[in-house]
XYZ file of C-alpha atoms in Angstrom:
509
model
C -98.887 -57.816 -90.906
C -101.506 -54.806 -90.908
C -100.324 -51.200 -89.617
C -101.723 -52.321 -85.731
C -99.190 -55.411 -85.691
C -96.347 -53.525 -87.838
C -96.144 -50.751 -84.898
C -96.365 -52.522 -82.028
C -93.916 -55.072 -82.537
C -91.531 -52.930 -84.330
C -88.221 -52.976 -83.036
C -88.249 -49.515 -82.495
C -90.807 -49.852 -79.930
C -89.992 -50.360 -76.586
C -91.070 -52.747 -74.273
C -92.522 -49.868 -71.916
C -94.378 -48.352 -74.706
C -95.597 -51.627 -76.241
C -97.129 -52.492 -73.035
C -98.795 -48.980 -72.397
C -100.416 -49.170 -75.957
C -101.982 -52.421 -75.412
C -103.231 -51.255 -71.608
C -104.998 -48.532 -74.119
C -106.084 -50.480 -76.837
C -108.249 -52.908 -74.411
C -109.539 -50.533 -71.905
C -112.595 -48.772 -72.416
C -112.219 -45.994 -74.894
C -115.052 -43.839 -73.247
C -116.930 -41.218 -74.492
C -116.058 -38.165 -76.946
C -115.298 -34.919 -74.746
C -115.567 -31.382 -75.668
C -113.825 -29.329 -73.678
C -110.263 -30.693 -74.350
C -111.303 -31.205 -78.284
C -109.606 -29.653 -80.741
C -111.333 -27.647 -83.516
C -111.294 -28.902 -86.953
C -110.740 -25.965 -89.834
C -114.225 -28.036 -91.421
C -116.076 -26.519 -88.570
C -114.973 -22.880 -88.725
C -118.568 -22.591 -91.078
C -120.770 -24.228 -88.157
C -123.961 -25.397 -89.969
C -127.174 -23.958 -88.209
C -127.996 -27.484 -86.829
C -124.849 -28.159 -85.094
C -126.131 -27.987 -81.877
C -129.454 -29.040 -82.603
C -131.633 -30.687 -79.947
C -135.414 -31.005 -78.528
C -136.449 -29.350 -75.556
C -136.957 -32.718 -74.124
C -136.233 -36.368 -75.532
C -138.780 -38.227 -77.215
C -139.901 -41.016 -74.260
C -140.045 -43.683 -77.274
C -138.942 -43.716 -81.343
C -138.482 -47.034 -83.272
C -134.398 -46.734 -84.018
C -131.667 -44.786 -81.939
C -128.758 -44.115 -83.269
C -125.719 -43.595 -81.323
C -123.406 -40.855 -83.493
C -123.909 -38.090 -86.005
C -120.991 -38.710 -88.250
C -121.375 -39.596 -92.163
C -122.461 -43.245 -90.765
C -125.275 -42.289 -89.283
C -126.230 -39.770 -92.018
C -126.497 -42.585 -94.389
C -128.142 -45.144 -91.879
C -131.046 -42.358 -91.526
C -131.372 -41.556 -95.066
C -131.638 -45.063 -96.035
C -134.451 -45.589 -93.009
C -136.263 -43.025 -93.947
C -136.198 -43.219 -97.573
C -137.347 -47.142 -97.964
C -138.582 -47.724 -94.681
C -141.125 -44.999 -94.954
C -143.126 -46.312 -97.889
C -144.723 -48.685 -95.383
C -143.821 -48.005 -91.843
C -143.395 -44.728 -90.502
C -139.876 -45.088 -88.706
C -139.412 -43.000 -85.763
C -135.728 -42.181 -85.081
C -133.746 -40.073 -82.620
C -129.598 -39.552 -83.086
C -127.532 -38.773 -80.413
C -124.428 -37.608 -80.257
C -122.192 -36.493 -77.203
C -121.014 -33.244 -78.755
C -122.263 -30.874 -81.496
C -123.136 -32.752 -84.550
C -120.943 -34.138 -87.013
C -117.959 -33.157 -84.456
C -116.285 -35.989 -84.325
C -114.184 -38.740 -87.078
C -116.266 -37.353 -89.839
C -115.896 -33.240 -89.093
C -111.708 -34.294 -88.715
C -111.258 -36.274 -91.878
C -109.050 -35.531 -94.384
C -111.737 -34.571 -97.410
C -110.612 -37.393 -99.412
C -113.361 -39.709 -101.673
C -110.029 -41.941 -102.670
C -110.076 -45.614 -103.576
C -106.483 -46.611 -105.435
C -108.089 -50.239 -106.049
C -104.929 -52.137 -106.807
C -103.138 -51.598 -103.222
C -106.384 -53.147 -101.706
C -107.007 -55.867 -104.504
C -103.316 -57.116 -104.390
C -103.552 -57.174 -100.561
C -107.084 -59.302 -100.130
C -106.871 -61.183 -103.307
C -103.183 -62.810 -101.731
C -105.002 -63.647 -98.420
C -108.562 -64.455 -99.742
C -108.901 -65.453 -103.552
C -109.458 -63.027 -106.485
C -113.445 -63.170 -106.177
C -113.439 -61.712 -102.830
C -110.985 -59.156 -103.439
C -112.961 -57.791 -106.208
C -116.169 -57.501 -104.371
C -114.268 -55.777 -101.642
C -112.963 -53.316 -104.199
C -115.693 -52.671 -106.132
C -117.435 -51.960 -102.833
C -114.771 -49.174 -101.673
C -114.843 -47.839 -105.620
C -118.653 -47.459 -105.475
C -118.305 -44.428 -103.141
C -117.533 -41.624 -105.051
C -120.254 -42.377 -107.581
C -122.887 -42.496 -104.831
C -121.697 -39.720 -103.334
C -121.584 -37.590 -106.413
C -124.882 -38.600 -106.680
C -126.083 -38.286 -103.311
C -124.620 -34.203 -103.368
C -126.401 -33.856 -106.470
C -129.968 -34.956 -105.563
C -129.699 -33.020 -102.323
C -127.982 -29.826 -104.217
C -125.130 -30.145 -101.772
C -122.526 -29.987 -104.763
C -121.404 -26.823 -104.546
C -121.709 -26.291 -101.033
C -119.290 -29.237 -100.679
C -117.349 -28.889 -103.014
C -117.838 -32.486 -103.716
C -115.880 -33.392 -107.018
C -114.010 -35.699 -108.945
C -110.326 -34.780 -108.929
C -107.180 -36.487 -110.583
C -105.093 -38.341 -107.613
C -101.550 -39.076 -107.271
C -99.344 -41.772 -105.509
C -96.383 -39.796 -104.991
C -93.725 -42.174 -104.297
C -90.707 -40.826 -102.357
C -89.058 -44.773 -101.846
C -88.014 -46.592 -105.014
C -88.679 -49.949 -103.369
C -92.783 -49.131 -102.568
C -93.156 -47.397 -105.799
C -91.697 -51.028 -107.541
C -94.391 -52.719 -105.254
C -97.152 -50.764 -106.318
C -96.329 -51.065 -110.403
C -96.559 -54.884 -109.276
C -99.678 -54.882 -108.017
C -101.251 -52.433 -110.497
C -100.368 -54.547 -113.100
C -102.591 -57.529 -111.525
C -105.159 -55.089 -111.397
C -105.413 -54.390 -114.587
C -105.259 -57.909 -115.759
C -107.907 -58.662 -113.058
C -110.021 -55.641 -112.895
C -109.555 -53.883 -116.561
C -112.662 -51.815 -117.027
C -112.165 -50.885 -112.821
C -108.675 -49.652 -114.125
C -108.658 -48.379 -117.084
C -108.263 -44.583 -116.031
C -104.577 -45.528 -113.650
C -101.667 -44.458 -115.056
C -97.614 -44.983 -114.166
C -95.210 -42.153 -114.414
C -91.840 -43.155 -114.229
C -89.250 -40.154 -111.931
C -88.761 -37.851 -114.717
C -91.950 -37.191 -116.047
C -93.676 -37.703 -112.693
C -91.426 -34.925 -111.131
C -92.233 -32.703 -114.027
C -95.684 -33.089 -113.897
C -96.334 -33.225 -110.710
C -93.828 -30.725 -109.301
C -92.288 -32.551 -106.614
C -88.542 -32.813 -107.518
C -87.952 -36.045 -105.206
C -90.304 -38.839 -105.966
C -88.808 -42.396 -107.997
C -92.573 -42.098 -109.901
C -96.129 -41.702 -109.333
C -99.358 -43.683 -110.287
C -103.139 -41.206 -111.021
C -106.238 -42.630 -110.968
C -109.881 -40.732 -110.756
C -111.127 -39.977 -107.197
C -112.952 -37.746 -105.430
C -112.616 -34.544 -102.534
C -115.494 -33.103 -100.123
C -115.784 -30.940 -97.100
C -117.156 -33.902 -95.092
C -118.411 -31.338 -92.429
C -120.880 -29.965 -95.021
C -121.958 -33.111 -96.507
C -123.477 -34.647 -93.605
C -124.873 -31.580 -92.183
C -126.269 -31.196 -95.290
C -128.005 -34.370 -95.351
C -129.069 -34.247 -92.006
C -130.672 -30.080 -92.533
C -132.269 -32.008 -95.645
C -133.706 -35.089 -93.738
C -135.078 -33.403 -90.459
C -136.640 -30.615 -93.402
C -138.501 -33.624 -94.968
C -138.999 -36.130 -91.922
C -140.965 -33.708 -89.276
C -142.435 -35.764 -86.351
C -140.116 -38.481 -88.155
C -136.166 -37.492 -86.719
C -134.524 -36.103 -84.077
C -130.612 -34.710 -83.741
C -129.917 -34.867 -80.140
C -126.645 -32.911 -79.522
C -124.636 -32.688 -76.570
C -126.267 -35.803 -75.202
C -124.137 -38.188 -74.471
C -125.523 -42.168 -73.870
C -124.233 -43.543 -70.646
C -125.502 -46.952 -70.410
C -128.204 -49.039 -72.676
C -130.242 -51.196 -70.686
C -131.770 -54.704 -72.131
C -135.716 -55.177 -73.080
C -137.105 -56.661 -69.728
C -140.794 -58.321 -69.061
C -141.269 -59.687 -72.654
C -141.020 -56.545 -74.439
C -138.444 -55.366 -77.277
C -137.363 -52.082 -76.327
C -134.204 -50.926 -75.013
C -133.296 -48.183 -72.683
C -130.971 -45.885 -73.634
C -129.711 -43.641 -70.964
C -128.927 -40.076 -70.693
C -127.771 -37.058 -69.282
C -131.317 -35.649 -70.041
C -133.394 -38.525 -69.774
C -134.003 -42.216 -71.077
C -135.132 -43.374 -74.587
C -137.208 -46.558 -75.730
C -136.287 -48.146 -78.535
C -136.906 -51.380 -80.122
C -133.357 -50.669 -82.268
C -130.168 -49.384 -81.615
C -127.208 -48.740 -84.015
C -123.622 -48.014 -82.912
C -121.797 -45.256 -85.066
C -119.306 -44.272 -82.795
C -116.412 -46.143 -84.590
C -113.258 -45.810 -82.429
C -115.497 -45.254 -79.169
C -117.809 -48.165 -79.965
C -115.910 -50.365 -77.064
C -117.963 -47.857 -74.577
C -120.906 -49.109 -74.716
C -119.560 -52.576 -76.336
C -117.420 -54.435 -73.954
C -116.522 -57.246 -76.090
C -115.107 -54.844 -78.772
C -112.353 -53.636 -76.515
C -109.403 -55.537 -77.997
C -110.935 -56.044 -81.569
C -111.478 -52.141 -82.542
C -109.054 -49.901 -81.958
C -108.667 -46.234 -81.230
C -106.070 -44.367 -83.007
C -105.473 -40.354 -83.127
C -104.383 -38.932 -86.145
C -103.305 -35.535 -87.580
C -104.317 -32.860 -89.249
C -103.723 -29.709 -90.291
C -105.355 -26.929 -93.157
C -101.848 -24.408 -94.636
C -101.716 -21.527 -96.934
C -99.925 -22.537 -99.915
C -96.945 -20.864 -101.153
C -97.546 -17.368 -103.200
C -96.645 -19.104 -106.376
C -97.902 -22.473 -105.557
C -101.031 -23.161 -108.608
C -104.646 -24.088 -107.714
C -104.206 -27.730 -107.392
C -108.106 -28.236 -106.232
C -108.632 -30.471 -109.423
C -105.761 -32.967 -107.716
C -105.332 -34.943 -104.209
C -101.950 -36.563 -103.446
C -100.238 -39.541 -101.165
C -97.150 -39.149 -100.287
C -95.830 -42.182 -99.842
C -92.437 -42.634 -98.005
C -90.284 -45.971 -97.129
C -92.188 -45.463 -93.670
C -95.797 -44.437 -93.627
C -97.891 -41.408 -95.625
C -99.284 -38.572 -95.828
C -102.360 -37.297 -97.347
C -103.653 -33.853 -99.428
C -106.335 -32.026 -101.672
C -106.873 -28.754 -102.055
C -109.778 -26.389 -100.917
C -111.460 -24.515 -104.005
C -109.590 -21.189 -104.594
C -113.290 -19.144 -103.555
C -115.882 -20.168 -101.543
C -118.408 -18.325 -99.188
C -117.776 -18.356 -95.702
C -117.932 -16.374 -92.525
C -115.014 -17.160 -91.526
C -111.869 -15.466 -91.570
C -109.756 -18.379 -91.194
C -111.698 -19.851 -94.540
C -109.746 -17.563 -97.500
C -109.815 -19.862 -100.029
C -107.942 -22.747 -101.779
C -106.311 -24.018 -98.379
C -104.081 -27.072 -98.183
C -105.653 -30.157 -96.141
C -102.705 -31.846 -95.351
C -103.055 -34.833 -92.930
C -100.524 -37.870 -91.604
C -97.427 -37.903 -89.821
C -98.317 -41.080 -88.108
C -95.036 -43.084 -88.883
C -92.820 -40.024 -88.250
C -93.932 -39.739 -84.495
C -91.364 -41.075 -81.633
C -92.253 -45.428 -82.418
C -93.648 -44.757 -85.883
C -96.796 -43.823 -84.305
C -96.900 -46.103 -81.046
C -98.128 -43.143 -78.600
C -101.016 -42.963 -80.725
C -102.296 -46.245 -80.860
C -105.182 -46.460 -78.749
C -105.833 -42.542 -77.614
C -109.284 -42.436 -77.704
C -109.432 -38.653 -77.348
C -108.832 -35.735 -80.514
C -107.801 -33.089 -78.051
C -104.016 -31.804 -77.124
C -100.738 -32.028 -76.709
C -100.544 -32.315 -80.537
C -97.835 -35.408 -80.786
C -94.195 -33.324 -81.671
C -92.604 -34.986 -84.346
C -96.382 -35.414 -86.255
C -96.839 -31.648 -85.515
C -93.051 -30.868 -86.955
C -93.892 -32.761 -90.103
C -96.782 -31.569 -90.972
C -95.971 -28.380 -90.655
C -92.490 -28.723 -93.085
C -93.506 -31.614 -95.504
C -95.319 -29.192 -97.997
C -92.927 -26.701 -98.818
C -89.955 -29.497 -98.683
C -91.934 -32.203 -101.218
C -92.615 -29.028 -103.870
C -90.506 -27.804 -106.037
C -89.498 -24.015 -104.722
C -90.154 -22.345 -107.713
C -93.494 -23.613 -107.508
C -94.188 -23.591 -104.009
C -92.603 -20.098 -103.963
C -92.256 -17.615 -100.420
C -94.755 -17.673 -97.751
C -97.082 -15.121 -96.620
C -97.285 -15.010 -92.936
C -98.311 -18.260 -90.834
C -98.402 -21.404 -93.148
C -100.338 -23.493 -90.645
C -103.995 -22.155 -90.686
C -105.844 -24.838 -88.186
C -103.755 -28.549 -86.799
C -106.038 -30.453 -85.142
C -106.602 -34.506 -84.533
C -109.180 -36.920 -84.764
C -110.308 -40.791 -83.839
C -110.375 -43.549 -86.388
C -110.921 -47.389 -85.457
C -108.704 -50.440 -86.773
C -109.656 -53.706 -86.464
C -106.941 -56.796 -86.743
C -108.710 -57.924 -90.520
C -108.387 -53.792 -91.893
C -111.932 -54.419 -92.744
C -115.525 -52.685 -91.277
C -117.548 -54.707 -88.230
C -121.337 -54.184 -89.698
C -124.630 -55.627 -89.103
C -126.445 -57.155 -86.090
C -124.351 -57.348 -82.725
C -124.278 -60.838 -80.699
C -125.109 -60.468 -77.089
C -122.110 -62.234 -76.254
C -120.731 -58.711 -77.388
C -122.947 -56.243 -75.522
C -122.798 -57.782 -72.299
C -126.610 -57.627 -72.719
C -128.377 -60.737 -73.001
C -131.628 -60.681 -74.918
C -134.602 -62.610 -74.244
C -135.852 -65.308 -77.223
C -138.828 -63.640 -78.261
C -137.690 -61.215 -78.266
C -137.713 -58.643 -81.671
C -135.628 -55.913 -80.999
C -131.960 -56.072 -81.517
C -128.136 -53.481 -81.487
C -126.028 -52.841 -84.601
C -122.838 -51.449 -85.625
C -121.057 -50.251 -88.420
C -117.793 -48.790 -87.275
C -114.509 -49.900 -88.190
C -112.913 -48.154 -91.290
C -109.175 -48.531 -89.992
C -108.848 -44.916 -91.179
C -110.511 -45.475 -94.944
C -114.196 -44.263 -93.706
C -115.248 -41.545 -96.755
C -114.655 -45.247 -98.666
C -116.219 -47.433 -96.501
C -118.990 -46.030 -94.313
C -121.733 -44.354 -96.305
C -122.761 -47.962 -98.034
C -122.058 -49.763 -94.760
C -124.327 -47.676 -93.535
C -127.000 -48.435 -96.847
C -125.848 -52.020 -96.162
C -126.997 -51.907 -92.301
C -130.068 -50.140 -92.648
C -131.356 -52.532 -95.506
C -130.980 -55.194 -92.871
C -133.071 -53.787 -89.902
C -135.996 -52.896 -92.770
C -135.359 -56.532 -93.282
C -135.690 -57.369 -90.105
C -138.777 -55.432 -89.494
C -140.527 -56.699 -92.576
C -139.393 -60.188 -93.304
C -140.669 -60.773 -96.841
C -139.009 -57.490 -98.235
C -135.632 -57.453 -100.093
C -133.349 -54.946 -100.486
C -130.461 -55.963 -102.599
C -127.724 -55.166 -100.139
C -126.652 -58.995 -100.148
C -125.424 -58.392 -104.014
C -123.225 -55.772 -103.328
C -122.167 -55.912 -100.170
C -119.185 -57.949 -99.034
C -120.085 -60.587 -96.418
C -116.741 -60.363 -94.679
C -117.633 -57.210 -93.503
C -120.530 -59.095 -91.400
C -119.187 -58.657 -87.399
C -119.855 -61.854 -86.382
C -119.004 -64.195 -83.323
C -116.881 -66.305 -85.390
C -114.785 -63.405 -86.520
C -114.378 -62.318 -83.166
C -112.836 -65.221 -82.382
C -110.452 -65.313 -85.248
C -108.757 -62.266 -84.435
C -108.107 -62.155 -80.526
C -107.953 -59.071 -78.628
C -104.019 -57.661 -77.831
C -103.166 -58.053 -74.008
C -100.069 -58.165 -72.284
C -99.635 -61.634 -72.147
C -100.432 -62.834 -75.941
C -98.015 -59.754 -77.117
């Protein structure tokens, strides 16, 4: 079973709280709010365009998008980039709050694709070929992104890097399991694998300074301040693309209304006015099911944690390392912050711990969570206890050493979506979805890519390459772009899938 099956029918779970989950999980999710939010330590240096917007909306554009998370950064890069060389896109991105303020500005900074956890788990359900696709498609990502900070000179600024990470394991049993399936990925995968290695308790507690853990498996991956990346891309886009793109902060989309009278445009309504548009992509991920009826059910909200600490006064800069911690129940996730970097904030001192999780230790092993559809308070008490222990309990104390002042800098939470198959919805959206039936001549259509059951900084930017190559597609029929070779068709959201994976209610639980 995936983690949205393993907590709600765990026998720890009540019958109460079973049946309020589901009641969440398949109602309407709604739409991101600001004024209960809480505020992410990646925002503390607000980029200039975070609350970007026109004086008034643009009456018509060829593509909105709905979101301003790393999704939609890479949808409009990819639009703009290829689609310009013959058509002059026109696109418009809203978002309901300041830019980049949602899933994306509340991540956990992590670029980290372990590759035999995910190939063990697909290739058993699916067959070898597909598993490796999927793989390689999630290991892609921190090459690209590398690449993509580099070509925009976003590297430093980012602190986008290539660090050495570590399965801690803190249960014998799961750290047996993942030896298993590491050694089918590197029979399977070698040249993808090549770089893992297994420490057995002794040296992994010596090398990596945590005292408790049965062993530990490294493997390259990557850390970012996800914040500055996409705000990044976007300053460098709308720079670039004048007359081209709008950012359209703080406008929330209330309803989209289907092409009428034989043309292809949609209306997308507003707060501040209505926009035409002959395209419109959903990046909204775990608030998708707003303005997507039929995805109420099929993807899932669910809050997480988390929370940027001071390390200990003797604790080492660690910035070249990320960790799991992975316990009998659950994980947690960490990386380090550089130990200097510039910033006008106070709060921002340097080489801060950005330690996220806690799900599984919550009242249920994370049952109240499932299906909040909101990042604000009350922070969830037994997460919030964790979190704020874990650190100096998992290192050793002659490393970790005595604490200066308040450990917890910034705790905060954020939205990812889950679907049943732990894999993305992307591409073009049936009608039977929207609710909004589209005449046959139709030539405008919705997308989505949304999804990432809490895996997004390895998942969405080349969904988002993936879904943009097929509107240009769309739009010019006798083009190719090559996403077909790379990009896993599983992840297609089709009627058929829909079907496959029912939505949770009361009576099927």
């Amino acid at each position: 079973m995936g983690l949205l099956q393993n907590v709600l029918f765990s026998p720890a779970v009540t019958e109460e709280q079973r049946n309020a989950a589901i009641h969440r999980i398949t109602s309407d999710p709604g739409v991101p709010e600001s004024s209960s939010a809480t505020k992410p330590f990646w925002l503390e240096d607000a980029s200039p365009i975070s609350s970007i917007r026109s004086d008034s909306l643009q009456e018509e554009v060829d593509v909105v998008i709905i979101g301003s998370g790393i999704t939609a950064a890479s949808v409009a890069r990819e639009l703009l980039l290829k689609g310009n060389s013959e058509t002059k896109l026109k696109i418009a991105a809203l978002d309901a709050r300041d830019i980049c303020s949602g899933a994306t500005g509340r991540n956990g900074g992590h670029i980290n694709e372990a590759g035999f956890d995910v190939y063990a788990q697909v290739a058993e359900v699916l067959g070898k070929d597909v598993a490796a696709k999927v793989t390689r498609f999630r290991l892609g990502h921190l090459p690209l992104l590398l690449g993509l900070a580099q070509e925009e000179q976003l590297s430093d600024e980012t602190q986008l890097r290539t660090v050495e990470s570590v399965f801690a394991f803190f249960d014998r049993t799961r750290f047996q399991e993942a030896k298993e399936a590491l050694a089918l990925f590197k029979v399977d995968m070698p040249a993808e694998s090549k770089d893992h290695q297994v420490f057995e308790a002794e040296e992994a507690r010596k090398k990596f300074h945590l005292p408790d853990i049965y062993g530990a498996i490294s493997y390259p991956a990557g850390a970012v301040w996800p914040y500055k990346l996409v705000a990044g891309v976007f300053s460098r886009l709308l720079e670039s693309n004048a007359g081209g793109l709008w950012l359209e902060s703080n406008t929330p989309v209330n309803e989209i209304l289907p092409p009428e009278n034989g043309k292809s445009q949609f209306t997308v309504t507003t707060p501040r006015g209505n926009i035409k548009a002959t395209h419109v992509i959903h990046c909204t991920n775990a608030h998708a099911g707003h303005l997507i009826p039929g995805l109420r059910g099929h993807l899932i909200p669910l809050r997480g944690h988390m929370s940027a600490q001071a390390p200990g006064k003797s604790f080492p800069d660690q910035s070249n390392h990320s960790w799991s911690f992975i316990y009998t129940n659950g994980f947690d996730y960490l990386t380090q912050l550089l130990p200097n970097y510039p910033s006008s904030s106070p709060l921002c001192t340097g080489g801060e711990l950005m330690m996220g999780g806690g799900f599984a230790q919550a009242v249920g092993g994370g049952i109240e969570d499932l299906g909040v559809a909101t990042d604000g308070l009350p922070f969830n008490f037994h997460t919030k206890v964790h979190l704020s222990g874990i650190l100096r309990a998992a290192f050793a104390e002659e490393i970790w050493g005595e604490e200066d002042g308040k450990a917890v800098k910034s705790m905060w939470t954020g939205n990812m979506g889950f679907t049943h198959d732990s894999l993305p919805f992307v591409g073009k959206l049936p009608s039977s979805l929207t609710g909004r039936d589209l005449e046959p001549k139709v030539s405008g259509s919705e997308w989505i890519a949304a999804g990432f059951n809490g895996e997004g900084m390895v998942h969405a930017w080349r969904c988002g390459v993936a879904l943009a190559q097929m509107l240009l597609e769309e739009i010019a029929p006798k083009k190719t772009y090559g996403w077909q070779e790379w990009f896993p068709d599983l992840l297609l959201v089709t009627e058929e899938r829909i079907k496959r994976s029912l939505p949770l209610s009361q009576e099927n639980a």
